[in-house]
Coordinates of C-alpha atoms in Angstrom, one line a residue:
M1442 CA -53.2 96.9 -18.8
K1443 CA -53.4 100.1 -21.2
L1444 CA -53.8 99.9 -24.1
K1445 CA -50.3 102.7 -24.8
A1446 CA -48.4 99.4 -22.9
L1447 CA -49.6 96.6 -25.3
F1448 CA -47.4 98.3 -28.4
P1449 CA -44.7 95.9 -26.5
L1450 CA -45.8 93.0 -25.1
L1451 CA -46.3 92.5 -28.8
M1452 CA -42.7 93.7 -30.4
L1453 CA -41.5 90.8 -27.7
V1454 CA -44.1 87.9 -28.7
M1455 CA -43.1 89.2 -32.4
V1456 CA -39.4 88.8 -31.8
S1457 CA -39.3 85.5 -29.0
G1458 CA -42.6 84.2 -30.0
C1459 CA -44.0 84.6 -26.1
R1460 CA -47.0 84.7 -24.4
A1461 CA -47.3 87.3 -21.6
G1462 CA -48.9 86.2 -18.7
E1463 CA -51.6 88.8 -18.4
A1464 CA -52.8 87.9 -21.3
Q1465 CA -56.1 85.7 -21.3
T1466 CA -56.6 82.3 -23.9
P1467 CA -58.9 82.1 -26.4
E1468 CA -60.7 80.2 -24.4
D1469 CA -61.3 81.9 -21.6
T1470 CA -63.0 84.9 -23.1
G1471 CA -66.3 83.3 -25.0
E1472 CA -66.6 84.9 -28.0
M1473 CA -68.6 87.2 -30.5
P1474 CA -72.2 86.6 -31.8
Y1475 CA -71.5 84.6 -34.6
G1476 CA -69.0 83.2 -34.1
K1477 CA -64.7 84.2 -35.1
V1478 CA -63.5 87.7 -36.6
G1479 CA -62.4 87.5 -39.9
F1480 CA -59.4 89.7 -41.3
A1481 CA -57.7 90.8 -45.1
F1482 CA -54.7 92.4 -46.6
F1483 CA -56.0 93.3 -50.7
T1484 CA -53.3 95.0 -53.0
P1485 CA -54.6 97.1 -55.8
Q1486 CA -54.5 95.7 -58.7
A1487 CA -50.9 94.7 -60.8
L1488 CA -49.2 96.5 -57.8
P1489 CA -48.3 93.3 -55.5
A1490 CA -47.7 93.5 -51.7
V1491 CA -46.6 90.0 -49.0
V1492 CA -47.9 89.9 -46.0
T1493 CA -45.4 87.9 -43.5
K1494 CA -46.8 88.3 -40.0
A1495 CA -49.2 89.6 -38.1
L1496 CA -49.9 89.9 -34.7
I1497 CA -53.0 90.8 -32.8
I1498 CA -53.5 91.4 -29.2
D1499 CA -57.8 91.6 -28.6
N1500 CA -60.5 93.5 -27.0
E1501 CA -60.3 90.7 -23.7
K1502 CA -56.4 90.8 -24.1
V1503 CA -56.2 88.5 -25.6
V1504 CA -52.4 87.6 -28.0
S1505 CA -52.4 85.6 -31.2
T1506 CA -49.3 85.7 -33.2
F1507 CA -50.1 84.6 -37.5
R1508 CA -47.3 83.3 -38.8
T1509 CA -49.0 81.0 -42.0
L1510 CA -51.9 84.3 -43.4
D1511 CA -54.0 84.1 -45.6
S1512 CA -52.3 85.5 -49.6
T1513 CA -53.0 88.8 -50.3
Q1514 CA -54.9 89.1 -52.6
S1515 CA -54.5 91.8 -55.6
D1516 CA -58.5 93.1 -56.5
P1517 CA -58.6 94.0 -60.5
D1518 CA -61.3 96.7 -59.6
V1519 CA -58.5 98.4 -57.2
V1520 CA -57.2 100.5 -60.1
G1521 CA -56.5 104.2 -58.9
T1522 CA -58.3 104.3 -55.6
W1523 CA -60.0 101.7 -53.5
N1524 CA -63.2 100.6 -53.9
S1525 CA -66.0 100.3 -51.6
R1526 CA -67.1 96.7 -52.8
T1527 CA -63.5 94.2 -52.6
D1528 CA -64.4 91.1 -50.2
D1529 CA -62.1 89.0 -48.2
G1530 CA -61.1 86.3 -51.0
G1531 CA -62.1 84.3 -48.7
I1532 CA -60.2 83.2 -44.8
Q1533 CA -59.4 80.0 -43.6
F1534 CA -56.6 81.5 -41.2
N1535 CA -56.8 85.2 -40.2
K1536 CA -59.3 84.9 -37.8
V1537 CA -59.4 85.9 -34.2
R1538 CA -62.4 85.3 -31.2
H1539 CA -62.4 88.8 -30.6
P1540 CA -62.1 92.4 -32.7
P1541 CA -58.5 93.8 -32.2
A1542 CA -57.2 96.0 -29.4
Q1543 CA -54.2 96.2 -31.7
M1544 CA -52.4 95.2 -34.5
L1545 CA -49.3 95.1 -36.0
F1546 CA -47.9 92.9 -39.6
C1547 CA -44.7 92.8 -41.5
W1548 CA -45.0 93.3 -45.6
D1549 CA -43.4 93.1 -48.4
S1550 CA -44.0 95.6 -51.3
V1551 CA -42.5 94.5 -54.6
I1552 CA -43.7 97.7 -56.0
D1553 CA -41.6 99.6 -53.1
K1554 CA -38.5 97.4 -52.6
K1555 CA -39.4 97.6 -49.1
T1556 CA -40.8 95.3 -45.8
Y1557 CA -42.6 97.8 -43.5
E1558 CA -43.8 97.5 -40.6
T1559 CA -47.5 98.9 -39.4
R1560 CA -49.5 99.3 -36.1
I1561 CA -52.7 100.3 -35.5
T1562 CA -54.6 101.3 -32.0
F1563 CA -58.5 100.9 -33.1
S1564 CA -61.1 102.1 -30.7
P1565 CA -63.2 100.7 -28.3
A1566 CA -66.2 101.8 -30.9
L1567 CA -64.6 99.3 -33.5
R1568 CA -66.3 96.0 -31.5
E1569 CA -69.3 98.1 -30.8
K1570 CA -69.8 98.4 -34.9
M1571 CA -68.7 94.5 -35.1
S1572 CA -71.6 93.4 -32.3
V1573 CA -74.6 94.9 -33.7
P1574 CA -76.7 93.4 -36.7
T1575 CA -76.0 95.3 -39.8
G1576 CA -79.5 93.2 -40.9
R1577 CA -80.3 89.8 -43.1
D1578 CA -78.5 88.6 -45.7
R1579 CA -79.7 87.1 -49.4
R1580 CA -80.5 83.4 -47.4
G1581 CA -82.4 84.8 -44.4
N1582 CA -79.5 85.2 -41.8
T1583 CA -79.0 87.9 -39.9
A1584 CA -76.0 89.9 -41.2
W1585 CA -72.7 91.3 -39.5
Y1586 CA -69.6 93.4 -40.0
K1587 CA -67.5 90.4 -39.2
T1588 CA -64.3 91.1 -41.5
L1589 CA -62.0 93.5 -41.2
L1590 CA -60.2 94.3 -45.2
F1591 CA -57.0 95.7 -44.8
G1592 CA -55.9 97.5 -48.1
L1593 CA -52.1 97.9 -48.9
A1594 CA -50.9 100.0 -50.9
P1595 CA -46.8 101.9 -53.0
E1596 CA -45.8 104.3 -50.2
G1597 CA -46.0 102.2 -47.2
K1598 CA -50.2 103.5 -47.4
V1599 CA -52.6 101.0 -45.4
R1600 CA -56.8 101.8 -45.4
I1601 CA -59.3 99.7 -43.7
W1602 CA -62.5 99.3 -44.4
L1603 CA -65.4 96.9 -42.5
Q1604 CA -67.1 94.2 -44.6
N1605 CA -71.0 93.4 -44.5
S1606 CA -72.4 90.2 -44.7
A1607 CA -75.1 90.8 -46.5
G1608 CA -73.3 92.6 -49.1
G1609 CA -72.6 95.9 -50.4
D1610 CA -70.6 98.9 -49.7
N1611 CA -67.7 98.3 -47.0
L1612 CA -67.6 100.9 -43.8
P1613 CA -64.2 102.7 -43.8
V1614 CA -62.3 102.4 -40.1
E1615 CA -60.8 105.3 -38.9
P1616 CA -58.5 104.0 -36.2
V1617 CA -57.1 105.4 -33.3
K1618 CA -53.9 105.6 -34.8
I1619 CA -51.6 103.9 -37.5
I1620 CA -48.2 104.4 -38.3
T1621 CA -46.2 102.3 -40.5
L1622 CA -42.2 101.8 -40.8
S1623 CA -39.5 100.6 -43.3
G1624 CA -35.7 100.8 -43.2
D1625 CA -33.5 101.5 -40.7
K1626 CA -36.7 102.2 -38.8
L1627 CA -38.0 99.0 -39.1
D1628 CA -38.3 97.4 -35.4
A1629 CA -40.5 93.7 -34.8
C1630 CA -40.0 93.5 -38.8
K1631 CA -36.9 93.4 -39.4
F1632 CA -36.0 89.5 -38.0
V1633 CA -39.1 88.7 -39.5
P1634 CA -37.1 86.8 -43.1
S1635 CA -39.2 88.6 -46.6
R1636 CA -40.7 86.3 -48.7
I1637 CA -39.7 88.4 -51.6
D1638 CA -36.3 88.7 -53.3
F1639 CA -35.2 91.9 -53.1
N1640 CA -32.3 91.4 -56.3
Y1641 CA -33.7 93.2 -58.4
S1642 CA -33.9 96.6 -59.4
I1643 CA -37.0 99.4 -60.3
P1644 CA -38.2 99.0 -62.6
D1645 CA -37.0 96.8 -65.0
G1646 CA -37.5 93.5 -62.0
Y1647 CA -41.2 94.3 -62.3
D1648 CA -43.1 91.3 -63.5
Q1649 CA -44.0 91.7 -66.7
D1650 CA -47.1 92.3 -65.6
I1651 CA -47.0 95.2 -63.5
K1652 CA -44.5 96.5 -66.1
D1653 CA -47.3 97.2 -69.0
F1654 CA -50.1 98.3 -65.8
I1655 CA -47.2 101.4 -64.6
K1656 CA -47.1 101.9 -68.0
G1657 CA -47.9 105.6 -68.9
K1658 CA -48.4 106.1 -64.6
A1659 CA -46.8 107.7 -62.3
Y1660 CA -45.8 106.2 -59.1
P1661 CA -47.0 105.9 -56.4
Y1662 CA -50.7 105.2 -59.5
G1663 CA -53.0 106.0 -58.1
S1664 CA -54.6 108.1 -54.5
W1665 CA -54.3 105.8 -51.8

């Protein structure tokens, strides 16, 4: 199956919950040298969003659906622009056996009062990068790029990095393609219930901490 044919499969799984026959089970495909690949979502300080559902087709064509996800963290050190030292905040649920080939996720932005649908096609080089040791961590263990970080910002902006288990700066990831939809252009995500009650006005309906943060600042409150 070619990558260009995988997004219809993601749509099918998102809507019906079924699994395509060509996709393998995780047990059939082995795993990475360090175990599972983690992924985490975060937002800039005081610009909250919530990821409600995610689907991944990894480069072994295993389809994974995530209805329960780790919380979307707010990074207090991300103000005005991205920070290369954001970490994953701890991962419990967001794990797959192999790096993603394609990904689709739904997320609700409090600031924008919108639901977004983000679709990403990754380069095959991502697996290569995540398969090569980066050195040693503080405990002397082999270090790897084994976690993907997704930054979610106003205007539906999404940025991606690899986190080194040894620490240090995160490595930016440039996908082959990334697109974010909203409004009447939503496809798979229009069937996913929002976890935010959008019955509020902008900006009066924001929580007080958000109002305090954006006071005197211009939307989208940074360069993302």
